[in-house]
PDB file of C-alpha atoms in Angstrom:
ATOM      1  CA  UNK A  29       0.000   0.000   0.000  1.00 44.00           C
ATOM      2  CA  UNK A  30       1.627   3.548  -0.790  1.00 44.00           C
ATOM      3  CA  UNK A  31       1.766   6.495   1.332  1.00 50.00           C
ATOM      4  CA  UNK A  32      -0.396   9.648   0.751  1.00 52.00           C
ATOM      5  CA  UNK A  33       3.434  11.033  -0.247  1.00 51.00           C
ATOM      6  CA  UNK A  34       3.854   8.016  -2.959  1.00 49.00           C
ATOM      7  CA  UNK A  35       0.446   8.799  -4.193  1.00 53.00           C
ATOM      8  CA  UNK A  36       1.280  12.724  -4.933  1.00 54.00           C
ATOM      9  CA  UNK A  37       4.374  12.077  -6.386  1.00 51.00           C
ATOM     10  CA  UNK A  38       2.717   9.200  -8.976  1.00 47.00           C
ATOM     11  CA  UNK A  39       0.027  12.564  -9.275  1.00 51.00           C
ATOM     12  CA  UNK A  40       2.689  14.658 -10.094  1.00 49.00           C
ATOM     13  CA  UNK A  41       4.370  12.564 -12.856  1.00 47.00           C
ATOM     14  CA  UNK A  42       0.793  11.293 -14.056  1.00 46.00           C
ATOM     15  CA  UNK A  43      -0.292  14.749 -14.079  1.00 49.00           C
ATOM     16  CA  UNK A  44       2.554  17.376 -13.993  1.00 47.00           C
ATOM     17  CA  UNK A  45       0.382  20.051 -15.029  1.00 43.00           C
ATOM     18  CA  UNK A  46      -2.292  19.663 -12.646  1.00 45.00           C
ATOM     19  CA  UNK A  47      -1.566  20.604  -9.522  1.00 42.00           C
ATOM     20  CA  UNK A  48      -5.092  22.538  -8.293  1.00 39.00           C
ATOM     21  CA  UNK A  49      -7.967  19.960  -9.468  1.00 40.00           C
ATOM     22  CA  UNK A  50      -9.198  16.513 -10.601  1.00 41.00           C
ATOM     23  CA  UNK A  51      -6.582  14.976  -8.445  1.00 44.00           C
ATOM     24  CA  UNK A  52      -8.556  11.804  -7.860  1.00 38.00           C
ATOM     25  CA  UNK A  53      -9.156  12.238  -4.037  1.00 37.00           C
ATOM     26  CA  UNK A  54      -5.394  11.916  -3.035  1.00 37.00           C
ATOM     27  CA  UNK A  55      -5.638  15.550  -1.803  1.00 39.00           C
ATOM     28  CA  UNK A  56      -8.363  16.782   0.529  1.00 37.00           C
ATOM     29  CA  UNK A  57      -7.869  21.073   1.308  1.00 46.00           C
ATOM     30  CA  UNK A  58      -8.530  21.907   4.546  1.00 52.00           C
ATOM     31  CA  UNK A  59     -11.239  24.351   5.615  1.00 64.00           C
ATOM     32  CA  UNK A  60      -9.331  26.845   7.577  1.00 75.00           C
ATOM     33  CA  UNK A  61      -9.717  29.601   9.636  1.00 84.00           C
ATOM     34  CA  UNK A  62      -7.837  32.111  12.206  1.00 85.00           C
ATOM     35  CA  UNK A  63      -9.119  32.447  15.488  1.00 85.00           C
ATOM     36  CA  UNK A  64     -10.097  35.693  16.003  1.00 89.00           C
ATOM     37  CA  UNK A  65     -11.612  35.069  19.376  1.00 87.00           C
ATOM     38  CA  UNK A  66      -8.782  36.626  21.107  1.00 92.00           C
ATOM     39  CA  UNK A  67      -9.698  40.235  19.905  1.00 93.00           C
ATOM     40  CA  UNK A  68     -12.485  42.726  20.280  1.00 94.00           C
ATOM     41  CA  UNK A  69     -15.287  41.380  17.592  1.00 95.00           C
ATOM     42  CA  UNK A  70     -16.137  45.340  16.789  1.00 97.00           C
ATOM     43  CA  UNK A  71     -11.907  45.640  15.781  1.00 96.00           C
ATOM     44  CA  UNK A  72     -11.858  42.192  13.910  1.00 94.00           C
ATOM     45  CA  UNK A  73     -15.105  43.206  11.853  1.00 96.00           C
ATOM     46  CA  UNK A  74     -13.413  46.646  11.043  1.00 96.00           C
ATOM     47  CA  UNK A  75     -10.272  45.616  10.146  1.00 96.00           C
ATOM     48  CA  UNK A  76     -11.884  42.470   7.826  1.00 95.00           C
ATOM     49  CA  UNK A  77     -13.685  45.737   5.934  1.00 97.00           C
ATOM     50  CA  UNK A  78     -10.673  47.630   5.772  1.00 96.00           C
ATOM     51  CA  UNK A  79      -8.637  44.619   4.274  1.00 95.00           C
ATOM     52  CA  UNK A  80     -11.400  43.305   1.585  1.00 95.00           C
ATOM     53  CA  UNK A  81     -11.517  47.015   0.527  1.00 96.00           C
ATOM     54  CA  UNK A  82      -7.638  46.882   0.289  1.00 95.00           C
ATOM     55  CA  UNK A  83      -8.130  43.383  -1.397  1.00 93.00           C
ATOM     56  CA  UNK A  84     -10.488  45.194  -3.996  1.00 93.00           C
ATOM     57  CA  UNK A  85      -8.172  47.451  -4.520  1.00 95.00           C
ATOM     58  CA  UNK A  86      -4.855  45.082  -5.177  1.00 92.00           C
ATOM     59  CA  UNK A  87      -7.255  43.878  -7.760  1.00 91.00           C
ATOM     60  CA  UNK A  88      -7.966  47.195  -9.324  1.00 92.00           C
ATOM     61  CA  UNK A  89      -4.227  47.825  -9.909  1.00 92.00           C
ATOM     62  CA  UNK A  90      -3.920  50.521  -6.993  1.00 95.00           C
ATOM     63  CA  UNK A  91      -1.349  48.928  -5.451  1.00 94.00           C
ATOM     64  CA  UNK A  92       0.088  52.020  -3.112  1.00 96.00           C
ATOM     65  CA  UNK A  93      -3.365  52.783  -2.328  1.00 97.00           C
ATOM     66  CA  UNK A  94      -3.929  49.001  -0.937  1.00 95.00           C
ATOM     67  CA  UNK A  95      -0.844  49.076   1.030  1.00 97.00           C
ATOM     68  CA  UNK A  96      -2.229  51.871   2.819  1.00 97.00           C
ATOM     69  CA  UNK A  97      -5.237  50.417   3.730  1.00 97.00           C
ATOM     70  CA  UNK A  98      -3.726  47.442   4.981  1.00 97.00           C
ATOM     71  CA  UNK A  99      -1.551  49.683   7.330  1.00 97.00           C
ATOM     72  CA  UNK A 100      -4.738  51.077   8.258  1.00 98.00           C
ATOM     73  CA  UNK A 101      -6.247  47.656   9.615  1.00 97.00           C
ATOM     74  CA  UNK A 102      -2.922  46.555  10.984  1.00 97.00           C
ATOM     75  CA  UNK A 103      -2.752  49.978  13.234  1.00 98.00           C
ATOM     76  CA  UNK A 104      -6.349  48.548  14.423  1.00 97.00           C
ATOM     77  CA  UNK A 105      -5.032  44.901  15.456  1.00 96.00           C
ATOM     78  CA  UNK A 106      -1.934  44.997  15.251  1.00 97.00           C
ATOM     79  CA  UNK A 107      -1.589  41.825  16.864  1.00 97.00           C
ATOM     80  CA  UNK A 108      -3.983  40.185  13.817  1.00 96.00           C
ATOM     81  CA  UNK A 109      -1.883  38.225  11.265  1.00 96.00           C
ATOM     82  CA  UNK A 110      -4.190  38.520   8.331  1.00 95.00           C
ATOM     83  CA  UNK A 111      -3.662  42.465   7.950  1.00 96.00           C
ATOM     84  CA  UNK A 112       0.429  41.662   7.807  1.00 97.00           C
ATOM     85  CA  UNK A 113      -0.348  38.754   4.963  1.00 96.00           C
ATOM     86  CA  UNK A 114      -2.303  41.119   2.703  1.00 96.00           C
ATOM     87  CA  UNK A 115      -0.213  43.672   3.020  1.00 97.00           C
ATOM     88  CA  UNK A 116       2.989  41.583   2.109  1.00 96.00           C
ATOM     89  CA  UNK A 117       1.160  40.952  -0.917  1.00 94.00           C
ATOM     90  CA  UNK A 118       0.735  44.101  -2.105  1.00 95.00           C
ATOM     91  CA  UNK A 119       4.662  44.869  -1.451  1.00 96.00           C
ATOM     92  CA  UNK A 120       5.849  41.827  -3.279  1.00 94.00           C
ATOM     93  CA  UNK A 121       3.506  43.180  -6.211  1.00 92.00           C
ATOM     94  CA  UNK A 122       5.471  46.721  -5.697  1.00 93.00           C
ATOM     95  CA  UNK A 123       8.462  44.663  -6.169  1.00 93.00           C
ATOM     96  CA  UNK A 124       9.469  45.125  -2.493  1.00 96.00           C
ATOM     97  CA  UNK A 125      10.430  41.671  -1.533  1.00 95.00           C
ATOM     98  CA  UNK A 126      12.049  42.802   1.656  1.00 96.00           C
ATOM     99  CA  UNK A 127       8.889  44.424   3.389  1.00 97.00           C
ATOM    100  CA  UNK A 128       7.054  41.826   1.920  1.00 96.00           C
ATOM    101  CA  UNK A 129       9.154  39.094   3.882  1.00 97.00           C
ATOM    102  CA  UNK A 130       9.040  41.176   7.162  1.00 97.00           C
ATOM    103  CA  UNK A 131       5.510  40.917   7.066  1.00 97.00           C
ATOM    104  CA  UNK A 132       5.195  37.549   6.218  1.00 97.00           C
ATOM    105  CA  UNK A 133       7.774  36.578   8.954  1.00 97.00           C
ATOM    106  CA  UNK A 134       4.792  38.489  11.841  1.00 97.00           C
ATOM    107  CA  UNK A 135       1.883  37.437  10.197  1.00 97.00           C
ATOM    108  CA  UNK A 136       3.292  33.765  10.376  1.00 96.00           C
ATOM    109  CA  UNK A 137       4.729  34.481  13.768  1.00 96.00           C
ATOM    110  CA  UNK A 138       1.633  36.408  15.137  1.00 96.00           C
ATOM    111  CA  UNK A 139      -0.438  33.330  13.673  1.00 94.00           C
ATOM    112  CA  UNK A 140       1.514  30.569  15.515  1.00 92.00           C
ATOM    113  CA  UNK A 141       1.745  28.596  11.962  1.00 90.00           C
ATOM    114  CA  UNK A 142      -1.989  28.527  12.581  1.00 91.00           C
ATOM    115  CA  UNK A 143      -4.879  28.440  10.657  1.00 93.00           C
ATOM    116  CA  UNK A 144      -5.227  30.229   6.942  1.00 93.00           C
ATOM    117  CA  UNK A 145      -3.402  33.249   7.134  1.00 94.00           C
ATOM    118  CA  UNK A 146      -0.547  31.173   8.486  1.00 95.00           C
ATOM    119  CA  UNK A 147      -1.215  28.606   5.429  1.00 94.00           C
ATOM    120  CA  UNK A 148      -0.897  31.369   2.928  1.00 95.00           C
ATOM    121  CA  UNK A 149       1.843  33.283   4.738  1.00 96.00           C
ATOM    122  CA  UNK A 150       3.907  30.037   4.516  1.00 96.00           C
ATOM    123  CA  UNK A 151       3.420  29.789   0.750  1.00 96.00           C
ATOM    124  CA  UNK A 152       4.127  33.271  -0.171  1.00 96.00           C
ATOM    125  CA  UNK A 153       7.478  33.027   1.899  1.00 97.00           C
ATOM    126  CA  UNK A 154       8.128  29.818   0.172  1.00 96.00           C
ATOM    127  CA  UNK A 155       7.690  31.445  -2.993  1.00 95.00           C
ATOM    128  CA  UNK A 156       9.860  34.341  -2.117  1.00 96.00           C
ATOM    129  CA  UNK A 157      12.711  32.000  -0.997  1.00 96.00           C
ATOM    130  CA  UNK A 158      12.240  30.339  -4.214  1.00 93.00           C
ATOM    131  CA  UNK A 159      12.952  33.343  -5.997  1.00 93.00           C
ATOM    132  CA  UNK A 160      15.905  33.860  -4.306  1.00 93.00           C
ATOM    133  CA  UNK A 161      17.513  30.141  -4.698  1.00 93.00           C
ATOM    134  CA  UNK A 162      16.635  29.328  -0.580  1.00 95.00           C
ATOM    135  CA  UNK A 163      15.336  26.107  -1.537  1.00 92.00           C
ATOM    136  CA  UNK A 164      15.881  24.441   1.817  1.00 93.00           C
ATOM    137  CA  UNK A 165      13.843  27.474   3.483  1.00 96.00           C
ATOM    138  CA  UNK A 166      10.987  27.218   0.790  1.00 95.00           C
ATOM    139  CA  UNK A 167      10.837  23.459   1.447  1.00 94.00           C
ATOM    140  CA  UNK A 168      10.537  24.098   4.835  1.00 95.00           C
ATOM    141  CA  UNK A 169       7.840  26.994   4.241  1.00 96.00           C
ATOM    142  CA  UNK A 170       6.317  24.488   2.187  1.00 95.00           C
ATOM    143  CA  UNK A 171       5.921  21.241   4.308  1.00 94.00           C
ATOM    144  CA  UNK A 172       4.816  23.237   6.721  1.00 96.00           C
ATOM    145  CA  UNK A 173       1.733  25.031   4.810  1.00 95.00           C
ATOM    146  CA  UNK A 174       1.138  21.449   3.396  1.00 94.00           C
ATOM    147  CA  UNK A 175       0.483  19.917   6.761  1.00 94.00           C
ATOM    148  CA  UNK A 176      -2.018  22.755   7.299  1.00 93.00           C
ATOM    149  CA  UNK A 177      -3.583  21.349   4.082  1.00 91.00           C
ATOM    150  CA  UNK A 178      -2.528  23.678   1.446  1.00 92.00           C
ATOM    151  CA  UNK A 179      -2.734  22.330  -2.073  1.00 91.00           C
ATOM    152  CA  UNK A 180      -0.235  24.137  -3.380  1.00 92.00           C
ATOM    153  CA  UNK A 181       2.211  23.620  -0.902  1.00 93.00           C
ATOM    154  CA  UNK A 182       1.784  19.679  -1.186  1.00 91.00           C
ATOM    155  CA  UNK A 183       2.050  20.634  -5.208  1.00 89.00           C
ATOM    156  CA  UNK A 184       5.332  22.207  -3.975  1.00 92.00           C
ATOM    157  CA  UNK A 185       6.600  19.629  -1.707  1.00 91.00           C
ATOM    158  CA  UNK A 186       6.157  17.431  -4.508  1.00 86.00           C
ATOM    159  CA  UNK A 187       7.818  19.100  -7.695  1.00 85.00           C
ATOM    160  CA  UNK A 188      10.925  20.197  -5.569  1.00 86.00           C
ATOM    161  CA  UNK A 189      11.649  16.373  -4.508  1.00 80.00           C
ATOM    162  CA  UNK A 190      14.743  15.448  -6.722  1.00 71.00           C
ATOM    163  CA  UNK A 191      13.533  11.790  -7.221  1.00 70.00           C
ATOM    164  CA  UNK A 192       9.826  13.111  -8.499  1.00 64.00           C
ATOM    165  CA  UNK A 193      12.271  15.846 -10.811  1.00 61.00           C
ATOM    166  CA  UNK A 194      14.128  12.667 -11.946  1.00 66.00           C
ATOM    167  CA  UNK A 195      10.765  10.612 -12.900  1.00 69.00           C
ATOM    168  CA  UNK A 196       9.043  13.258 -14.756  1.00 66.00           C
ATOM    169  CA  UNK A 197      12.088  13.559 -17.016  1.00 70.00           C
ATOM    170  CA  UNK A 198      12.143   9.932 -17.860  1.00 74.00           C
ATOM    171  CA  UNK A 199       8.586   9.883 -18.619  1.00 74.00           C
ATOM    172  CA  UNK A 200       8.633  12.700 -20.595  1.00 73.00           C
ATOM    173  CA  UNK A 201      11.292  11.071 -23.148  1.00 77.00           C
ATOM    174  CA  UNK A 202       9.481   8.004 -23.122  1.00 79.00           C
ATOM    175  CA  UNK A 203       6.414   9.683 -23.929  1.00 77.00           C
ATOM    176  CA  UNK A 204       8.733  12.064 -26.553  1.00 78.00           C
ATOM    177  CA  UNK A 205       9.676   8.968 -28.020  1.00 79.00           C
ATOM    178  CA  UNK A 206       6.614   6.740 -28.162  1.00 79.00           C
ATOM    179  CA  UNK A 207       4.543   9.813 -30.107  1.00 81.00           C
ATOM    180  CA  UNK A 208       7.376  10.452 -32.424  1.00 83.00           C
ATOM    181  CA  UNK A 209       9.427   6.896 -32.431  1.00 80.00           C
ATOM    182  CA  UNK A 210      12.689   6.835 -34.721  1.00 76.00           C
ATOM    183  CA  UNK A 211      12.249   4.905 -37.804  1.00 74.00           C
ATOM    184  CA  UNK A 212      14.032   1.571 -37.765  1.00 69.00           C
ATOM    185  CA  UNK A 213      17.133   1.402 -39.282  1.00 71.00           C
ATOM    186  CA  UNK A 214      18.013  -0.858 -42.147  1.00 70.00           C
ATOM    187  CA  UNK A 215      21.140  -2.630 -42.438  1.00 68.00           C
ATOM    188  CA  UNK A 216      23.448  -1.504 -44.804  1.00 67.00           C
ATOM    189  CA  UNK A 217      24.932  -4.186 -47.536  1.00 62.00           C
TER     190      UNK A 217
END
């Protein structure tokens, strides 16, 4: 019987470019949440405006303007992860990778590696150590998101494991070669 970890990996090679859907039941996401319990319900539900409208707009293309607003609800609750997670995302889109990984580092820290804003924090630090060559730190980033239940992460896990790099290039040739086989060679006389 394989693991759930032999199970991706076949997934992976099967299915290299399908890493969000259809993956056969061998992935179940998690429903999280953050426990926001801890804080003032009038200060959660006005920072939660304050960072869809800064969500909105991200979206819109006003990037400055969205960092602002997530300022806005971190000065709130400052002790609330999710404000520092949305707001990291708006810097990385600024091209400021450095604020973006000092608030990823509190929102993952303020979130105790947590619930969703820790599962998302986790990935975009992953990515940003990617993009940097940190693969060891993105792994960890990674595994650790995954075992919150973050599909991408366990996509992640997967495509950086050297033996599931190794498998996908062997299938691919054989594949390359089976659609467009060499014609047979005759003997010469």
């Amino acid at each position: 019987m394989s693991t759930l970890s032999d199970q991706a990996v076949l997934q992976t090679i099967f299915n290299p470019n399908n890493p969000f859907g259809n993956n056969f039941g061998l992935e179940a996401e998690v429903d999280l949440t953050d426990d926001d319990s801890k804080f003032d319900p009038v200060l959660v539900q006005q920072a939660k405006q304050l960072e869809l409208h800064g969500v909105s707009l991200a979206e819109s293309g006003s990037v400055d303007a969205a960092v602002e607003v997530f300022t806005r609800a971190i000065a709130i609750l400052p002790e609330r992860a999710s404000g520092y997670n949305n707001r990291a995302q708006s810097l990385r889109l600024m091209g400021d990778t450095t604020g973006a990984k000092s608030d990823l580092n509190k929102a993952v820290d303020l979130s105790e590696g947590r619930g969703r804003t820790a599962s998302l924090a986790l990935v975009q630090r992953g990515l940003l150590y990617r993009l940097y060559g940190q693969d060891e730190e993105a792994l960890q980033d990674f595994r650790k998101a995954a075992d919150l239940g973050n599909r991408f992460a366990k996509y992640q896990v997967t495509i950086m494991n050297p033996y599931a790099a190794l498998c996908n290039r062997m299938l691919a040739k054989m594949v390359a070669n089976l659609r467009n086989p060499e014609p047979p060679t005759t003997p010469s006389v």
